């Protein structure tokens, strides 16, 4: 595994100081029964899990590599369950156990193709056929600052769009072609673009996808 695909040390130290802000698009959860099994992969401090329980969902689990973020999630969101992943992306769930999964600002933290494929394959395994995957992440950003750092980092990371933040996280912004390939096992069911703040407080454009497991 490339070192940049295991950033658990970052998420247990510097990462615990961050604020995550990609908003949940609640309308995409409207058709789910309130007792549907929901999985928030890379849940951080339980922000989305908390929003989902506030919407009335009763079976919400968040999973993350960071024991520190999971401890905070457990303290702040008692209506949801939280699990530390010790062998990511392996989930302790049977095939087809989940009605929906959420993957918010996680792919950007898992830069390698193979690691992203393994993560998406595991979500595909635990979703039932027709189950929904909501993704919020970054396409390549057009602004000069990002374009410059993609260029500067390309040789080091071997890919345009992968870069190291000033505090040491290796992140990826994606081409549309890559996301289409990555999610080939899903049927597109919705897409939106919105202005967000990154975890470092910078303005960016996020892309949100609603995907149905084939
Ligand atoms: C930018 S934060 C987003 C947190 C949360 N999804 C939210 O939007 O509030 C990225 C999260 O992904 C987690 N993460 C990073 N790599 C991971 C991996 N390989 N497996 C599971 N979680 C991971 C980090 O610990 C962190 O909590």
Coordinates of N, CA, C and O in Angstrom, one line a residue, residues 2-181:
X2 N 0.7 2.2 -0.9 CA 1.5 3.4 -0.9 C 1.3 4.1 0.5 O 0.1 4.1 1.0
X3 N 2.3 4.8 1.0 CA 2.2 5.4 2.3 C 1.1 6.4 2.3 O 0.4 6.5 3.3
X4 N 0.8 7.1 1.2 CA -0.2 8.1 1.2 C -1.6 7.5 1.4 O -2.6 8.3 1.6
X5 N -1.8 6.2 1.2 CA -3.1 5.6 1.3 C -3.4 5.2 2.8 O -4.5 4.8 3.1
X6 N -2.4 5.3 3.6 CA -2.6 5.0 5.1 C -2.3 6.3 5.8 O -1.1 6.5 6.2
X7 N -3.3 7.2 6.0 CA -3.0 8.4 6.7 C -3.7 8.5 8.0 O -4.1 9.5 8.5
X8 N -3.8 7.3 8.6 CA -4.5 7.2 9.9 C -3.8 8.1 11.0 O -4.4 8.6 11.9
X9 N -2.4 8.2 10.9 CA -1.7 9.0 11.9 C -2.2 10.5 11.8 O -2.3 11.1 12.8
X10 N -2.3 10.9 10.5 CA -2.8 12.3 10.3 C -4.2 12.5 11.0 O -4.5 13.5 11.7
X11 N -5.1 11.5 10.7 CA -6.5 11.6 11.2 C -6.6 11.4 12.7 O -7.7 11.7 13.3
X12 N -5.6 10.9 13.3 CA -5.6 10.8 14.8 C -4.8 12.0 15.5 O -4.7 12.0 16.7
X13 N -4.3 12.9 14.7 CA -3.5 14.0 15.3 C -4.1 15.3 14.7 O -5.1 15.8 15.1
X14 N -3.4 15.8 13.6 CA -3.9 17.1 13.0 C -5.3 17.1 12.6 O -6.1 18.0 12.8
X15 N -5.8 15.9 12.1 CA -7.1 15.8 11.5 C -8.2 16.0 12.6 O -9.3 16.4 12.3
X16 N -7.9 15.8 13.9 CA -8.9 15.9 14.9 C -9.2 17.4 15.2 O -10.2 17.7 15.9
X17 N -8.4 18.3 14.6 CA -8.6 19.8 14.8 C -9.5 20.4 13.8 O -9.8 21.6 13.8
X18 N -9.9 19.6 12.8 CA -10.6 20.2 11.6 C -12.1 20.2 11.8 O -12.7 19.4 12.5
X19 N -12.7 21.1 11.0 CA -14.1 21.2 10.9 C -14.6 20.7 9.5 O -14.0 21.2 8.5
X20 N -15.5 19.8 9.4 CA -15.9 19.2 8.1 C -17.3 19.9 7.7 O -18.2 20.0 8.6
X21 N -17.4 20.2 6.5 CA -18.6 21.0 6.1 C -19.4 20.6 4.9 O -20.3 21.4 4.5
X22 N -19.1 19.5 4.3 CA -20.0 19.1 3.1 C -21.4 18.9 3.6 O -21.6 17.9 4.4
X23 N -22.4 19.6 3.1 CA -23.7 19.5 3.7 C -24.4 18.2 3.2 O -24.3 17.8 2.0
X24 N -25.2 17.6 4.1 CA -26.1 16.5 3.7 C -27.2 17.0 2.8 O -27.8 18.0 3.2
X25 N -27.5 16.4 1.7 CA -28.7 16.8 0.9 C -29.8 15.9 1.4 O -30.0 14.8 0.9
X26 N -30.6 16.4 2.3 CA -31.6 15.6 3.0 C -32.6 15.0 2.1 O -33.2 13.9 2.3
X27 N -32.9 15.8 1.0 CA -33.9 15.3 0.0 C -33.6 14.0 -0.5 O -34.5 13.2 -0.9
X28 N -32.3 13.6 -0.6 CA -31.9 12.3 -1.2 C -32.2 11.2 -0.2 O -31.9 10.0 -0.5
X29 N -32.6 11.5 1.0 CA -32.9 10.4 2.0 C -34.4 10.3 2.1 O -34.8 9.4 2.9
X30 N -35.2 11.1 1.4 CA -36.6 11.1 1.7 C -37.3 9.8 1.5 O -38.3 9.5 2.2
X31 N -36.9 9.0 0.5 CA -37.6 7.7 0.2 C -37.2 6.6 1.1 O -37.7 5.5 1.0
X32 N -36.2 6.8 2.0 CA -35.7 5.7 2.8 C -36.6 5.6 4.0 O -36.9 6.6 4.7
X33 N -37.0 4.3 4.3 CA -37.7 4.1 5.6 C -36.8 4.6 6.8 O -35.6 4.4 6.7
X34 N -37.5 5.1 7.8 CA -36.7 5.6 8.9 C -35.9 4.5 9.7 O -35.0 4.8 10.4
X35 N -36.3 3.2 9.5 CA -35.5 2.2 10.2 C -34.5 1.5 9.2 O -34.0 0.5 9.5
X36 N -34.3 2.2 8.1 CA -33.3 1.6 7.1 C -31.9 1.6 7.7 O -31.6 2.5 8.5
X37 N -31.1 0.6 7.4 CA -29.7 0.5 7.9 C -28.8 1.4 7.1 O -28.6 1.3 5.9
X38 N -28.3 2.5 7.8 CA -27.5 3.5 7.1 C -26.0 3.4 7.6 O -25.8 3.2 8.8
X39 N -25.1 3.6 6.7 CA -23.7 3.5 7.0 C -23.0 4.8 6.6 O -23.1 5.1 5.4
X40 N -22.3 5.4 7.5 CA -21.6 6.6 7.2 C -20.1 6.3 7.2 O -19.5 6.1 8.3
X41 N -19.5 6.1 6.0 CA -18.1 5.6 5.9 C -17.1 6.8 6.0 O -17.3 7.7 5.2
X42 N -16.2 6.8 6.9 CA -15.3 7.9 7.1 C -16.1 9.0 7.8 O -16.1 10.2 7.4
X43 N -16.7 8.7 8.9 CA -17.7 9.5 9.6 C -17.1 10.7 10.4 O -17.8 11.6 10.8
X44 N -15.8 10.7 10.6 CA -15.2 11.8 11.4 C -15.8 11.8 12.7 O -15.9 10.8 13.4
X45 N -16.2 13.0 13.2 CA -16.7 13.2 14.5 C -18.2 13.1 14.6 O -18.9 13.5 15.5
X46 N -18.8 12.4 13.5 CA -20.2 12.0 13.6 C -21.2 13.1 13.2 O -22.4 12.9 13.4
X47 N -20.7 14.1 12.5 CA -21.6 15.2 12.0 C -22.8 14.7 11.2 O -23.9 15.0 11.5
X48 N -22.5 13.9 10.2 CA -23.6 13.4 9.3 C -24.5 12.4 10.0 O -25.7 12.5 9.9
X49 N -23.9 11.5 10.8 CA -24.7 10.6 11.5 C -25.6 11.3 12.5 O -26.8 10.9 12.6
X50 N -25.2 12.4 13.1 CA -26.0 13.2 13.9 C -27.2 13.8 13.1 O -28.3 13.8 13.6
X51 N -26.9 14.3 11.9 CA -28.0 14.9 11.1 C -29.0 13.8 10.7 O -30.2 14.0 10.7
X52 N -28.5 12.6 10.4 CA -29.4 11.5 10.0 C -30.3 11.1 11.2 O -31.5 10.9 11.0
X53 N -29.7 11.0 12.4 CA -30.6 10.6 13.5 C -31.6 11.7 13.8 O -32.7 11.5 14.1
X54 N -31.2 13.0 13.6 CA -32.1 14.1 13.8 C -33.2 14.1 12.8 O -34.3 14.6 13.1
X55 N -33.0 13.5 11.6 CA -34.0 13.3 10.6 C -35.0 12.2 11.0 O -36.0 11.9 10.2
X56 N -34.6 11.4 12.0 CA -35.5 10.3 12.4 C -35.0 8.9 12.1 O -35.7 8.0 12.4
X57 N -33.8 8.8 11.5 CA -33.3 7.5 11.2 C -32.8 6.9 12.5 O -32.2 7.5 13.3
X58 N -33.2 5.6 12.7 CA -32.9 4.9 13.9 C -31.8 3.9 13.9 O -31.4 3.3 14.9
X59 N -31.3 3.6 12.7 CA -30.2 2.6 12.5 C -29.1 3.2 11.8 O -28.9 3.0 10.6
X60 N -28.3 4.0 12.4 CA -27.2 4.7 11.8 C -25.9 4.3 12.4 O -25.7 4.4 13.7
X61 N -24.9 3.8 11.6 CA -23.6 3.5 12.1 C -22.6 4.3 11.3 O -22.6 4.4 10.1
X62 N -21.6 4.9 12.1 CA -20.5 5.6 11.5 C -19.2 4.8 11.7 O -19.1 4.2 12.8
X63 N -18.4 4.8 10.7 CA -17.1 4.1 10.9 C -16.0 5.0 10.4 O -16.1 5.8 9.5
X64 N -14.8 4.8 11.0 CA -13.7 5.7 10.7 C -12.4 5.1 11.2 O -12.4 4.2 12.1
X65 N -11.3 5.5 10.6 CA -10.0 4.9 11.0 C -9.4 5.6 12.2 O -8.5 5.1 12.8
X66 N -10.0 6.7 12.6 CA -9.4 7.5 13.7 C -10.1 7.2 15.0 O -11.3 7.6 15.2
X67 N -9.5 6.5 16.0 CA -10.1 6.3 17.3 C -10.5 7.6 18.0 O -11.5 7.7 18.7
X68 N -9.7 8.6 17.8 CA -9.9 9.9 18.4 C -11.2 10.5 17.9 O -12.0 11.1 18.7
X69 N -11.4 10.5 16.6 CA -12.6 11.1 16.0 C -13.8 10.2 16.4 O -14.9 10.8 16.7
X70 N -13.7 8.9 16.5 CA -14.8 8.1 16.9 C -15.2 8.3 18.3 O -16.3 8.3 18.7
X71 N -14.2 8.6 19.2 CA -14.5 8.8 20.6 C -15.3 10.1 20.7 O -16.3 10.2 21.4
X72 N -14.9 11.1 19.9 CA -15.7 12.4 19.9 C -17.1 12.1 19.4 O -18.1 12.6 19.9
X73 N -17.2 11.3 18.3 CA -18.5 11.0 17.7 C -19.4 10.3 18.7 O -20.6 10.7 18.9
X74 N -18.9 9.4 19.5 CA -19.7 8.7 20.5 C -20.2 9.6 21.6 O -21.3 9.5 22.0
X75 N -19.3 10.6 21.9 CA -19.7 11.5 23.0 C -20.8 12.5 22.5 O -21.7 12.9 23.2
X76 N -20.7 12.9 21.2 CA -21.6 14.0 20.7 C -22.8 13.5 20.1 O -23.8 14.2 19.9
X77 N -22.8 12.2 19.6 CA -24.0 11.7 18.9 C -24.5 10.4 19.5 O -24.3 9.3 18.9
X78 N -25.0 10.4 20.7 CA -25.4 9.2 21.3 C -26.5 8.3 20.6 O -26.6 7.1 20.9
X79 N -27.2 8.9 19.7 CA -28.3 8.2 19.0 C -27.8 7.3 17.9 O -28.5 6.5 17.3
X80 N -26.5 7.4 17.5 CA -25.9 6.6 16.5 C -24.8 5.7 17.1 O -24.4 5.9 18.2
X81 N -24.4 4.7 16.3 CA -23.4 3.8 16.7 C -22.1 4.1 15.9 O -22.2 4.5 14.8
X82 N -21.0 3.9 16.6 CA -19.7 4.2 15.9 C -18.7 3.1 16.1 O -18.6 2.5 17.2
X83 N -17.9 2.8 15.1 CA -16.9 1.8 15.1 C -15.6 2.2 14.5 O -15.6 2.9 13.4
X84 N -14.5 1.9 15.1 CA -13.2 2.2 14.6 C -12.9 1.1 13.6 O -13.0 -0.1 13.9
X85 N -12.4 1.5 12.4 CA -12.0 0.5 11.4 C -10.5 0.1 11.6 O -9.7 1.0 11.5
X86 N -10.3 -1.2 12.0 CA -8.9 -1.5 12.2 C -8.2 -2.1 10.9 O -7.0 -2.1 10.8
X87 N -9.0 -2.5 9.9 CA -8.5 -3.0 8.7 C -9.2 -2.3 7.5 O -9.9 -3.0 6.8
X88 N -9.1 -1.0 7.4 CA -9.9 -0.4 6.3 C -9.6 -0.9 4.9 O -8.4 -1.2 4.7
X89 N -10.5 -1.0 4.0 CA -11.9 -0.6 4.2 C -12.8 -1.7 4.7 O -14.0 -1.6 4.5
X90 N -12.3 -2.8 5.2 CA -13.1 -4.0 5.6 C -14.1 -3.6 6.6 O -13.9 -3.0 7.7
X91 N -15.4 -3.9 6.3 CA -16.5 -3.6 7.2 C -17.1 -4.9 7.8 O -17.2 -5.9 7.1
X92 N -17.4 -4.9 9.0 CA -17.9 -6.1 9.7 C -19.4 -6.1 9.5 O -20.2 -6.0 10.4
X93 N -19.8 -6.3 8.2 CA -21.2 -6.4 7.9 C -21.4 -7.5 6.8 O -20.6 -7.6 5.9
X94 N -22.5 -8.2 6.8 CA -22.8 -9.2 5.8 C -23.0 -8.5 4.4 O -23.4 -7.3 4.4
X95 N -22.9 -9.2 3.4 CA -23.3 -8.7 2.0 C -24.7 -8.2 2.1 O -25.6 -8.8 2.6
X96 N -24.9 -7.0 1.4 CA -26.3 -6.5 1.2 C -27.0 -6.0 2.5 O -28.2 -5.9 2.5
X97 N -26.2 -5.8 3.6 CA -26.8 -5.4 4.8 C -27.4 -4.0 4.9 O -28.2 -3.7 5.8
X98 N -26.9 -3.1 4.1 CA -27.2 -1.7 4.2 C -28.1 -1.2 3.1 O -28.0 -1.6 1.9
X99 N -29.0 -0.3 3.5 CA -29.9 0.3 2.5 C -29.3 1.5 1.9 O -29.7 1.9 0.8
X100 N -28.4 2.2 2.6 CA -27.8 3.4 2.1 C -26.4 3.6 2.8 O -26.2 3.2 3.9
X101 N -25.5 4.2 2.0 CA -24.2 4.5 2.6 C -23.9 6.0 2.2 O -24.3 6.5 1.2
X102 N -23.0 6.6 3.0 CA -22.6 8.0 2.8 C -21.1 8.0 2.8 O -20.5 7.4 3.7
X103 N -20.6 8.7 1.8 CA -19.1 8.8 1.6 C -18.8 10.3 1.4 O -18.7 10.7 0.3
X104 N -18.6 11.0 2.5 CA -18.5 12.5 2.4 C -17.1 12.9 2.7 O -16.6 12.7 3.8
X105 N -16.4 13.5 1.6 CA -15.1 14.0 1.7 C -14.1 12.9 2.3 O -13.2 13.2 3.0
X106 N -14.3 11.7 1.8 CA -13.4 10.6 2.2 C -12.5 10.2 1.0 O -11.3 10.1 1.2
X107 N -13.0 10.1 -0.2 CA -12.2 9.8 -1.4 C -11.0 10.7 -1.5 O -9.9 10.3 -1.8
X108 N -11.3 12.0 -1.2 CA -10.2 13.0 -1.3 C -9.0 12.7 -0.4 O -7.9 13.1 -0.6
X109 N -9.3 11.9 0.7 CA -8.3 11.6 1.7 C -7.6 10.2 1.4 O -6.8 9.8 2.2
X110 N -8.1 9.5 0.3 CA -7.6 8.2 0.0 C -7.0 8.3 -1.5 O -7.8 8.0 -2.4
X111 N -5.8 8.8 -1.7 CA -5.4 9.2 -3.0 C -5.2 8.1 -4.1 O -5.4 8.4 -5.3
X112 N -4.9 6.9 -3.7 CA -4.5 5.9 -4.7 C -5.7 5.2 -5.4 O -6.7 5.0 -4.8
X113 N -5.5 4.9 -6.7 CA -6.5 4.2 -7.4 C -7.0 2.9 -6.7 O -8.2 2.6 -6.6
X114 N -6.0 2.1 -6.4 CA -6.3 0.8 -5.8 C -7.0 0.9 -4.5 O -8.0 0.2 -4.3
X115 N -6.6 1.8 -3.7 CA -7.3 2.0 -2.4 C -8.7 2.5 -2.6 O -9.6 2.1 -1.9
X116 N -8.9 3.4 -3.5 CA -10.3 3.9 -3.8 C -11.1 2.8 -4.3 O -12.3 2.6 -3.9
X117 N -10.6 2.0 -5.2 CA -11.3 0.8 -5.8 C -11.8 -0.1 -4.7 O -12.9 -0.6 -4.6
X118 N -10.8 -0.4 -3.8 CA -11.1 -1.4 -2.7 C -12.2 -0.8 -1.8 O -13.1 -1.6 -1.3
X119 N -12.1 0.5 -1.5 CA -13.1 1.1 -0.6 C -14.5 1.0 -1.3 O -15.5 0.6 -0.6
X120 N -14.6 1.4 -2.6 CA -15.9 1.4 -3.2 C -16.4 0.0 -3.4 O -17.6 -0.3 -3.3
X121 N -15.5 -1.0 -3.6 CA -16.0 -2.4 -3.7 C -16.6 -2.9 -2.4 O -17.6 -3.6 -2.4
X122 N -16.0 -2.4 -1.3 CA -16.5 -2.8 0.0 C -17.9 -2.2 0.3 O -18.8 -2.9 0.8
X123 N -18.1 -1.0 -0.1 CA -19.4 -0.3 0.0 C -20.4 -1.0 -0.9 O -21.6 -1.3 -0.5
X124 N -20.0 -1.4 -2.1 CA -20.9 -2.1 -3.0 C -21.3 -3.5 -2.4 O -22.4 -3.9 -2.5
X125 N -20.3 -4.1 -1.8 CA -20.6 -5.4 -1.1 C -21.7 -5.3 0.0 O -22.6 -6.1 0.0
X126 N -21.6 -4.3 0.8 CA -22.5 -4.2 2.0 C -23.8 -3.5 1.6 O -24.8 -3.6 2.4
X127 N -23.9 -2.9 0.4 CA -25.2 -2.3 0.0 C -26.1 -3.4 -0.6 O -25.6 -4.3 -1.3
X128 N -27.4 -3.3 -0.3 CA -28.2 -4.3 -1.0 C -28.4 -3.8 -2.5 O -28.2 -2.6 -2.8
X129 N -28.8 -4.7 -3.4 CA -29.1 -4.2 -4.8 C -30.1 -3.1 -4.8 O -31.1 -3.2 -4.0
X130 N -29.9 -2.0 -5.5 CA -30.7 -0.9 -5.4 C -30.5 0.1 -4.3 O -31.0 1.2 -4.2
X131 N -29.6 -0.4 -3.3 CA -29.2 0.5 -2.2 C -28.5 1.8 -2.7 O -27.9 1.8 -3.8
X132 N -28.6 2.8 -1.9 CA -28.1 4.2 -2.4 C -26.8 4.5 -1.7 O -26.6 4.3 -0.5
X133 N -25.9 5.1 -2.6 CA -24.7 5.6 -2.1 C -24.7 7.1 -2.4 O -24.8 7.5 -3.5
X134 N -24.5 7.9 -1.3 CA -24.3 9.3 -1.5 C -22.9 9.7 -1.3 O -22.3 9.4 -0.3
X135 N -22.3 10.4 -2.3 CA -20.9 10.8 -2.3 C -20.8 12.3 -2.4 O -21.6 12.9 -3.2
X136 N -19.9 12.8 -1.6 CA -19.6 14.3 -1.7 C -18.1 14.4 -1.8 O -17.4 13.9 -0.9
X137 N -17.6 15.0 -2.9 CA -16.2 15.0 -3.0 C -15.8 16.1 -4.0 O -16.6 16.9 -4.3
X138 N -14.5 16.1 -4.4 CA -14.0 17.2 -5.3 C -13.6 16.6 -6.6 O -12.8 15.7 -6.7
X139 N -14.1 17.3 -7.7 CA -13.5 17.2 -9.0 C -12.3 18.1 -9.0 O -12.1 18.9 -8.1
X140 N -11.5 18.1 -10.1 CA -10.4 19.0 -10.2 C -11.0 20.4 -10.1 O -12.0 20.7 -10.8
X141 N -10.4 21.3 -9.3 CA -10.8 22.6 -9.2 C -10.2 23.5 -10.2 O -9.0 23.4 -10.5
X142 N -10.9 24.5 -10.8 CA -10.4 25.3 -11.9 C -9.5 26.5 -11.4 O -8.8 27.1 -12.2
X143 N -9.5 26.8 -10.1 CA -8.9 28.1 -9.7 C -7.4 28.0 -9.8 O -6.8 26.9 -9.7
X144 N -6.7 29.1 -9.9 CA -5.3 29.2 -10.1 C -4.5 28.5 -9.0 O -3.5 27.8 -9.3
X145 N -4.9 28.7 -7.8 CA -4.2 28.2 -6.7 C -4.1 26.6 -6.7 O -3.1 26.0 -6.6
X146 N -5.3 26.0 -7.0 CA -5.3 24.6 -7.1 C -4.6 24.1 -8.3 O -3.8 23.1 -8.2
X147 N -4.8 24.7 -9.5 CA -4.1 24.3 -10.7 C -2.6 24.3 -10.5 O -1.9 23.4 -10.9
X148 N -2.2 25.4 -9.8 CA -0.7 25.5 -9.6 C -0.2 24.4 -8.7 O 0.8 23.8 -8.9
X149 N -0.9 24.0 -7.6 CA -0.4 23.0 -6.8 C -0.6 21.6 -7.4 O 0.2 20.7 -7.1
X150 N -1.6 21.4 -8.3 CA -1.6 20.1 -9.0 C -0.4 20.0 -9.8 O 0.2 18.9 -9.9
X151 N 0.0 21.1 -10.5 CA 1.2 21.0 -11.4 C 2.4 20.8 -10.6 O 3.3 19.9 -10.9
X152 N 2.6 21.5 -9.5 CA 3.7 21.4 -8.6 C 3.9 20.0 -8.0 O 5.0 19.5 -7.8
X153 N 2.8 19.4 -7.7 CA 2.8 18.1 -7.0 C 2.8 16.9 -7.9 O 2.9 15.8 -7.5
X154 N 2.6 17.1 -9.2 CA 2.4 16.0 -10.1 C 3.5 15.0 -10.2 O 3.3 13.8 -10.1
X155 N 4.8 15.6 -10.2 CA 5.9 14.7 -10.3 C 6.0 13.9 -9.0 O 6.2 12.6 -9.0
X156 N 5.9 14.5 -7.8 CA 6.0 13.8 -6.6 C 5.0 12.7 -6.4 O 5.3 11.6 -5.9
X157 N 3.7 13.0 -6.7 CA 2.7 12.0 -6.4 C 2.3 11.2 -7.7 O 1.5 10.3 -7.5
X158 N 2.8 11.5 -8.8 CA 2.6 10.7 -10.0 C 1.2 10.9 -10.6 O 0.8 10.0 -11.4
X159 N 0.5 11.9 -10.2 CA -0.8 12.1 -10.7 C -1.2 13.6 -10.6 O -1.1 14.2 -9.5
X160 N -1.8 14.2 -11.7 CA -2.3 15.5 -11.6 C -3.6 15.5 -10.8 O -4.5 14.7 -11.0
X161 N -3.6 16.3 -9.7 CA -4.8 16.4 -8.8 C -4.5 15.9 -7.4 O -5.3 16.0 -6.6
X162 N -3.3 15.2 -7.3 CA -2.9 14.7 -5.9 C -1.9 15.7 -5.4 O -0.9 16.1 -6.1
X163 N -2.0 16.1 -4.1 CA -1.1 17.2 -3.6 C -1.1 17.0 -2.1 O -1.9 16.3 -1.5
X164 N -0.1 17.6 -1.4 CA 0.1 17.5 0.0 C -0.3 18.9 0.6 O 0.2 19.9 0.1
X165 N -1.2 18.9 1.6 CA -1.6 20.2 2.2 C -0.5 20.7 3.0 O 0.4 20.0 3.4
X166 N -0.6 22.0 3.4 CA 0.5 22.6 4.2 C 0.7 21.9 5.5 O 1.8 21.9 6.1
X167 N -0.4 21.2 6.0 CA -0.2 20.5 7.3 C 0.0 19.0 7.2 O -0.2 18.2 8.1
X168 N 0.2 18.5 5.9 CA 0.7 17.2 5.8 C -0.3 16.1 5.3 O 0.1 14.9 5.3
X169 N -1.5 16.5 5.0 CA -2.4 15.4 4.4 C -2.2 15.3 2.9 O -2.0 16.3 2.2
X170 N -2.2 14.1 2.4 CA -2.2 13.9 1.0 C -3.6 13.8 0.5 O -4.3 12.9 0.9
X171 N -4.0 14.7 -0.4 CA -5.4 14.7 -0.9 C -5.4 14.6 -2.4 O -4.4 14.8 -3.1
X172 N -6.6 14.2 -2.9 CA -6.8 14.0 -4.3 C -8.1 14.8 -4.8 O -9.1 14.7 -4.1
X173 N -8.0 15.5 -5.9 CA -9.1 16.0 -6.6 C -9.2 15.2 -7.9 O -8.2 14.8 -8.4
X174 N -10.4 14.9 -8.3 CA -10.6 13.8 -9.3 C -11.1 14.3 -10.6 O -11.8 15.3 -10.8
X175 N -10.7 13.5 -11.7 CA -11.3 13.8 -13.0 C -12.7 13.1 -13.0 O -12.9 12.1 -12.3
X176 N -13.6 13.6 -13.8 CA -14.9 13.0 -14.0 C -14.8 11.6 -14.5 O -15.5 10.7 -14.1
X177 N -13.8 11.4 -15.4 CA -13.6 10.1 -16.0 C -13.3 9.0 -14.9 O -13.8 7.9 -15.0
X178 N -12.4 9.4 -14.0 CA -12.1 8.5 -12.9 C -13.3 8.2 -12.0 O -13.5 7.0 -11.7
X179 N -14.1 9.2 -11.7 CA -15.3 8.9 -10.9 C -16.2 8.0 -11.6 O -16.8 7.1 -11.0
X180 N -16.4 8.2 -12.9 CA -17.3 7.3 -13.7 C -16.8 5.9 -13.7 O -17.6 5.0 -13.5
X181 N -15.5 5.7 -13.8 CA -14.9 4.4 -13.8 C -15.1 3.7 -12.4 O -15.5 2.6 -12.2

